Short mmCIF file of C-alpha atoms in Angstrom, two decimals:
data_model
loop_
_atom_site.label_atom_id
_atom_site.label_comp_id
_atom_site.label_asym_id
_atom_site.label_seq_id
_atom_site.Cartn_x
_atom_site.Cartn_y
_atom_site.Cartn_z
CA UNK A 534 -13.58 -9.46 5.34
CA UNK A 535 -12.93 -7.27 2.42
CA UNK A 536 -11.54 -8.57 -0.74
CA UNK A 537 -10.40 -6.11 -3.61
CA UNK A 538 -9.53 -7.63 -7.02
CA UNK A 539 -8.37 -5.70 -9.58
CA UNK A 540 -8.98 -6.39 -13.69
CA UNK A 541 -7.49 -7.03 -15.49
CA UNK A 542 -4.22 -9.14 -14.64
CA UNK A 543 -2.35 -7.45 -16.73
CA UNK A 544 -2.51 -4.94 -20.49
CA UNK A 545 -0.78 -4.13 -22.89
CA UNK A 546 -2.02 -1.22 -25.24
CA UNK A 547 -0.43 0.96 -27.98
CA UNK A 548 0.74 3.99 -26.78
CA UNK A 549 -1.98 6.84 -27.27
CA UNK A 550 -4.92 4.54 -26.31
CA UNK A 551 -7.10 5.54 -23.38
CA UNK A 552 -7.61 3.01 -21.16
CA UNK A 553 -9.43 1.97 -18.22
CA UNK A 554 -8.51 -0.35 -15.15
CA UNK A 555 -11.03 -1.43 -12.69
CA UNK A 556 -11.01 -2.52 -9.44
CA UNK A 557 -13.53 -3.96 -7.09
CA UNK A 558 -14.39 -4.86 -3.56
CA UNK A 559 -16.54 -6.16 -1.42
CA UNK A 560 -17.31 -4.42 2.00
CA UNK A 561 -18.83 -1.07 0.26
CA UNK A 562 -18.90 0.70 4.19
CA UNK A 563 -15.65 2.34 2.78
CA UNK A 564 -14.35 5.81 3.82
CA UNK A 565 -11.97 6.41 0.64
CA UNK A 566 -10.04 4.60 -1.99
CA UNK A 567 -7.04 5.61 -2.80
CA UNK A 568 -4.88 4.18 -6.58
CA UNK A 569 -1.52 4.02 -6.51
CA UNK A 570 1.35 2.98 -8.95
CA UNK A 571 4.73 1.08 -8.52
CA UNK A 572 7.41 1.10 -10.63
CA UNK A 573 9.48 -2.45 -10.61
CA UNK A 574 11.02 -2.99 -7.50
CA UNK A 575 9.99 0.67 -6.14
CA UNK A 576 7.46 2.42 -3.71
CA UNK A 577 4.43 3.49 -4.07
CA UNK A 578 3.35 6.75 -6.03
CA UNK A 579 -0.03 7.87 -4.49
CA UNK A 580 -2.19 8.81 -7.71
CA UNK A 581 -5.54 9.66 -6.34
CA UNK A 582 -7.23 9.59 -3.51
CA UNK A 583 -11.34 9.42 -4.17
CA UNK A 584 -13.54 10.11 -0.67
CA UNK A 585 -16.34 8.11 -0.28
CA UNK A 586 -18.96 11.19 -1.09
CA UNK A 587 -17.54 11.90 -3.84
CA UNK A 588 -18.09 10.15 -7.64
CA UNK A 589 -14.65 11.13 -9.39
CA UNK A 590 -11.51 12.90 -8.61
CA UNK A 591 -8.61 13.60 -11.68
CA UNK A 592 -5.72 14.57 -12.21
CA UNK A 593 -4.43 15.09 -15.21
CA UNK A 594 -4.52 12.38 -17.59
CA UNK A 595 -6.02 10.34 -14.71
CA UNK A 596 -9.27 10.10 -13.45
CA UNK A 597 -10.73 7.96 -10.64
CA UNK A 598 -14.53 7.38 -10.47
CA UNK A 599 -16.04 5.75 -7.50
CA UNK A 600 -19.41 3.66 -7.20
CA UNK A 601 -19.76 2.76 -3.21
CA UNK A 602 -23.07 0.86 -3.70
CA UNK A 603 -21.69 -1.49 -6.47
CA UNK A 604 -18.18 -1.80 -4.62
CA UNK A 605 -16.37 -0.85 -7.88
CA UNK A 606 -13.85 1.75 -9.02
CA UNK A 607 -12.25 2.31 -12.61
CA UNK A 608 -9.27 4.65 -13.39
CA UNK A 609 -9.04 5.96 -16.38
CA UNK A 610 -5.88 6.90 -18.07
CA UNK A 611 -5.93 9.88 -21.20
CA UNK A 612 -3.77 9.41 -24.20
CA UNK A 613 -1.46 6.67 -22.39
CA UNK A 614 2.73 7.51 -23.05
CA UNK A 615 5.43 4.55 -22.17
CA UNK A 616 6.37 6.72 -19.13
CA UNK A 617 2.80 5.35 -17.75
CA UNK A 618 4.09 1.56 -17.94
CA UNK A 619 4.19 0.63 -14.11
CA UNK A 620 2.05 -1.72 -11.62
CA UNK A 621 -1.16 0.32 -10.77
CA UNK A 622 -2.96 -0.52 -7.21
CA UNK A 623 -5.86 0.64 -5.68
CA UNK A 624 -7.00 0.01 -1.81
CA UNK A 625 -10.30 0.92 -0.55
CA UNK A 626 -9.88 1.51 3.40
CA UNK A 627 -12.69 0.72 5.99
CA UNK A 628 -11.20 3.39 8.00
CA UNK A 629 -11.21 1.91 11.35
CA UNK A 630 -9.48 -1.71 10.10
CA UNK A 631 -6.98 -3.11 7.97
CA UNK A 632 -5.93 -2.35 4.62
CA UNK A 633 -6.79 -4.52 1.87
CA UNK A 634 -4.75 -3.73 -1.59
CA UNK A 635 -5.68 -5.20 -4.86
CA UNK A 636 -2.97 -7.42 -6.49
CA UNK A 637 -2.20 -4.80 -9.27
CA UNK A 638 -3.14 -4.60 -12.81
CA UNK A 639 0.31 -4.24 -14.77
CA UNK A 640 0.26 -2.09 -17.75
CA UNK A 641 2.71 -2.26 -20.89
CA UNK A 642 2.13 0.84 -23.07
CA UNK A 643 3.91 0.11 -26.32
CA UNK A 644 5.52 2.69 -28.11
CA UNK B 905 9.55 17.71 3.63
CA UNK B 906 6.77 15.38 4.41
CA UNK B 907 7.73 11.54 4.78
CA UNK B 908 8.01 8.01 5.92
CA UNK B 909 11.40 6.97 6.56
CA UNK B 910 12.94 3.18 6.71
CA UNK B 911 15.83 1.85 7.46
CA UNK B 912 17.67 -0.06 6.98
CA UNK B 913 16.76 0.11 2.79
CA UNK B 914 18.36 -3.31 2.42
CA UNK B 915 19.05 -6.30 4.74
CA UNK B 916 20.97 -9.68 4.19
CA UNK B 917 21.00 -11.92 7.38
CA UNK B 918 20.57 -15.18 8.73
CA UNK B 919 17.83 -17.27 9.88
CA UNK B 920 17.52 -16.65 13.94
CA UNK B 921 18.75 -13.87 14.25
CA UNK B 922 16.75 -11.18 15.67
CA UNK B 923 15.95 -7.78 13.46
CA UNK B 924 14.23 -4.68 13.78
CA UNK B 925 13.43 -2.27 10.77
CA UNK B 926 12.72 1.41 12.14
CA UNK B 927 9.59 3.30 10.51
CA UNK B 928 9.77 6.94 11.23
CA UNK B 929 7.35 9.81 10.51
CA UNK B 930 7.06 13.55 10.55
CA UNK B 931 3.45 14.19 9.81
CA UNK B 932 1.93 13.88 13.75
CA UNK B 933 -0.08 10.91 11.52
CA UNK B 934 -1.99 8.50 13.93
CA UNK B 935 -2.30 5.27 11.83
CA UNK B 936 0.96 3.64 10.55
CA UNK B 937 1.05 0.23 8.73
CA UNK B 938 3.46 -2.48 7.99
CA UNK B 939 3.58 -4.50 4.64
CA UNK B 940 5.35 -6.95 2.73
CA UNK B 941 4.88 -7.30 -0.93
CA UNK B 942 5.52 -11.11 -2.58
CA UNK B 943 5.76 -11.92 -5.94
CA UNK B 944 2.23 -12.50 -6.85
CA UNK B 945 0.34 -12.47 -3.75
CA UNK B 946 0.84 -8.45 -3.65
CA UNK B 947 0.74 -6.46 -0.53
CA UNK B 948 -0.50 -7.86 2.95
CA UNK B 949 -1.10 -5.45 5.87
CA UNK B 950 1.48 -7.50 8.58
CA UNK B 951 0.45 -5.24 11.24
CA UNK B 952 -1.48 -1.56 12.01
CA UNK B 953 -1.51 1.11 14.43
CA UNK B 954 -3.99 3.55 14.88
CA UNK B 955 -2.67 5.87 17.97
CA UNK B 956 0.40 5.49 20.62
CA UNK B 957 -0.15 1.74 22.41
CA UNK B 958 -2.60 0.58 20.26
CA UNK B 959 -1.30 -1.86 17.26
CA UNK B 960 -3.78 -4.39 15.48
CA UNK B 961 -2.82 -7.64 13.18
CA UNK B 962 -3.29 -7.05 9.88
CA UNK B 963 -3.47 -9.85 7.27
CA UNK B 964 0.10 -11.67 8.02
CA UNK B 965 1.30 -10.76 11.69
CA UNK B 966 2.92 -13.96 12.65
CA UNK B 967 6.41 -14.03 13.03
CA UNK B 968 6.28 -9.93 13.70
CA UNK B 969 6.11 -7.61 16.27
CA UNK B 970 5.78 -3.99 16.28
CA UNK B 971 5.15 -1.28 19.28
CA UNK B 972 3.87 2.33 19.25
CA UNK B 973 6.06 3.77 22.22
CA UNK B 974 5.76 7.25 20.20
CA UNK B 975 3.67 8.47 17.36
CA UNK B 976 6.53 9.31 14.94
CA UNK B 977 7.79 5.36 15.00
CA UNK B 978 6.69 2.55 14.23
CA UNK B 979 9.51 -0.40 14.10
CA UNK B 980 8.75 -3.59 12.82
CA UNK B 981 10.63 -6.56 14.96
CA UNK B 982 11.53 -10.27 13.91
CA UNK B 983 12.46 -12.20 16.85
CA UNK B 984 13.71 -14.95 14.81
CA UNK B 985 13.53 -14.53 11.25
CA UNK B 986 12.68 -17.39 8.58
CA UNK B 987 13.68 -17.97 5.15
CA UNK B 988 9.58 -17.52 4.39
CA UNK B 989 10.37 -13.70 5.61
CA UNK B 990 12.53 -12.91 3.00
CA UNK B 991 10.09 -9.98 1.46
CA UNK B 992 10.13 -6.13 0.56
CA UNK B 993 8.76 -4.54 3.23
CA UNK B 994 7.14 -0.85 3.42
CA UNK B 995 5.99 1.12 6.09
CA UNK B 996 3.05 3.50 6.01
CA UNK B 997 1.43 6.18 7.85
CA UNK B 998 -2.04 7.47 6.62
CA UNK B 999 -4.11 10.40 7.53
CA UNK B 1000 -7.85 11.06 6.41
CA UNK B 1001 -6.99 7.58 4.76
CA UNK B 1002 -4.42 8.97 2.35
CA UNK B 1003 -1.89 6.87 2.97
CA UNK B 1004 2.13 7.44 2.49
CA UNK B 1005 4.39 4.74 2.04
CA UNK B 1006 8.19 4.78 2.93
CA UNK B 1007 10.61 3.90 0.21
CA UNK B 1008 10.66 -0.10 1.29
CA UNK B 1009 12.93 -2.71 2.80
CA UNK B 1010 14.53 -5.36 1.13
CA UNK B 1011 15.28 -8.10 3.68
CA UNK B 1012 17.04 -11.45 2.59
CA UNK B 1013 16.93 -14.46 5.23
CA UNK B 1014 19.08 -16.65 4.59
#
């Protein structure tokens, strides 16, 4: 069964600090991962979605790098603004099963 | 406009008395997911579909049902709703495993 845990819990970093959240799991047979953010008591705001052949996707400030073998994924986040405080999620997907999400790492960007 | 639709967005009601929250879809997707998010325990997959008549348990079916008459909807049923089903619920559909997720149910069971 796959279990995704995210690192850490929670952060809180100055604003203009890059930063890096990391999340891992442990069935690597994984077609994609895909990160998301929530904003309290909101949906969820796809962010980027990282195919298993690939090593990185970005987007902007963001970028999502993928290691299949090691079951681990980090997203990295450029020059972090308050606007960026939220819940940030990622889910690797087995493609042919259920969806595991992480719990969430929630990040406090301080002005 | 691409989307997930859910209704209804919020739901006070009483333990017993059966529910159903409607999931609809206008992307021809063939998986759709149901989830509820806790406080601290995040989101659990309640149930998944993967094509029309085929649904699978996810991590927390019982006390649900869904069907997959059409590919567009996906409702989620409570025959008899508990207190322990008071939740935010959101509905998904996902293609090439990008998934999109409705805008979420809040249902109170009182």
């Amino acid at each position: 069964k796959q279990e995704v845990t995210q690192i850490p819990a929670a952060l809180s970093v100055p604003e203009g600090e890059n930063l890096v959240l990391n999340c891992s799991f442990t069935d690597s047979a994984i077609y994609n991962l895909q990160w998301f953010r929530q904003d309290p008591g909101k949906g969820l705001t796809s962010l980027l979605l990282i195919q298993s052949s690939q090593r990185e996707q970005t987007s902007g400030r963001l970028n999502a790098s993928l290691d299949k073998s090691s079951g681990r994924s980090t997203l990295y986040i450029a020059a972090s603004q308050p606007g960026d405080s939220a819940t940030y999620l990622c889910a690797p997907w087995n493609r042919d099963d259920k969806i595991i999400f992480g719990k969430g790492t929630r990040l406090h960007i301080l002005p | 406009e691409a989307q997930v639709t859910q209704n209804p967005r919020y739901l006070i009601t009483v333990t017993g008395k059966k529910l159903t929250v409607t999931c609809s879809q206008n992307m021809n997707h063939e998986y759709m997911s149901w989830y509820r998010q806790d406080p601290g325990l995040g989101l659990r997959q309640i149930y998944y579909s993967m094509n029309v008549e085929v649904t699978d348990k996810g991590d927390v079916p019982e006390g649900y049902k869904v069907s997959r008459k059409e590919k567009r909807n996906f409702p989620l049923i409570l025959e008899s709703p508990s207190p322990n089903q008071t939740s935010l619920y959101f509905c998904a559909s996902t293609y090439g495993g990008e998934q999109y997720f409705g805008p979420g149910t809040r249902l109170t069971v009182t």
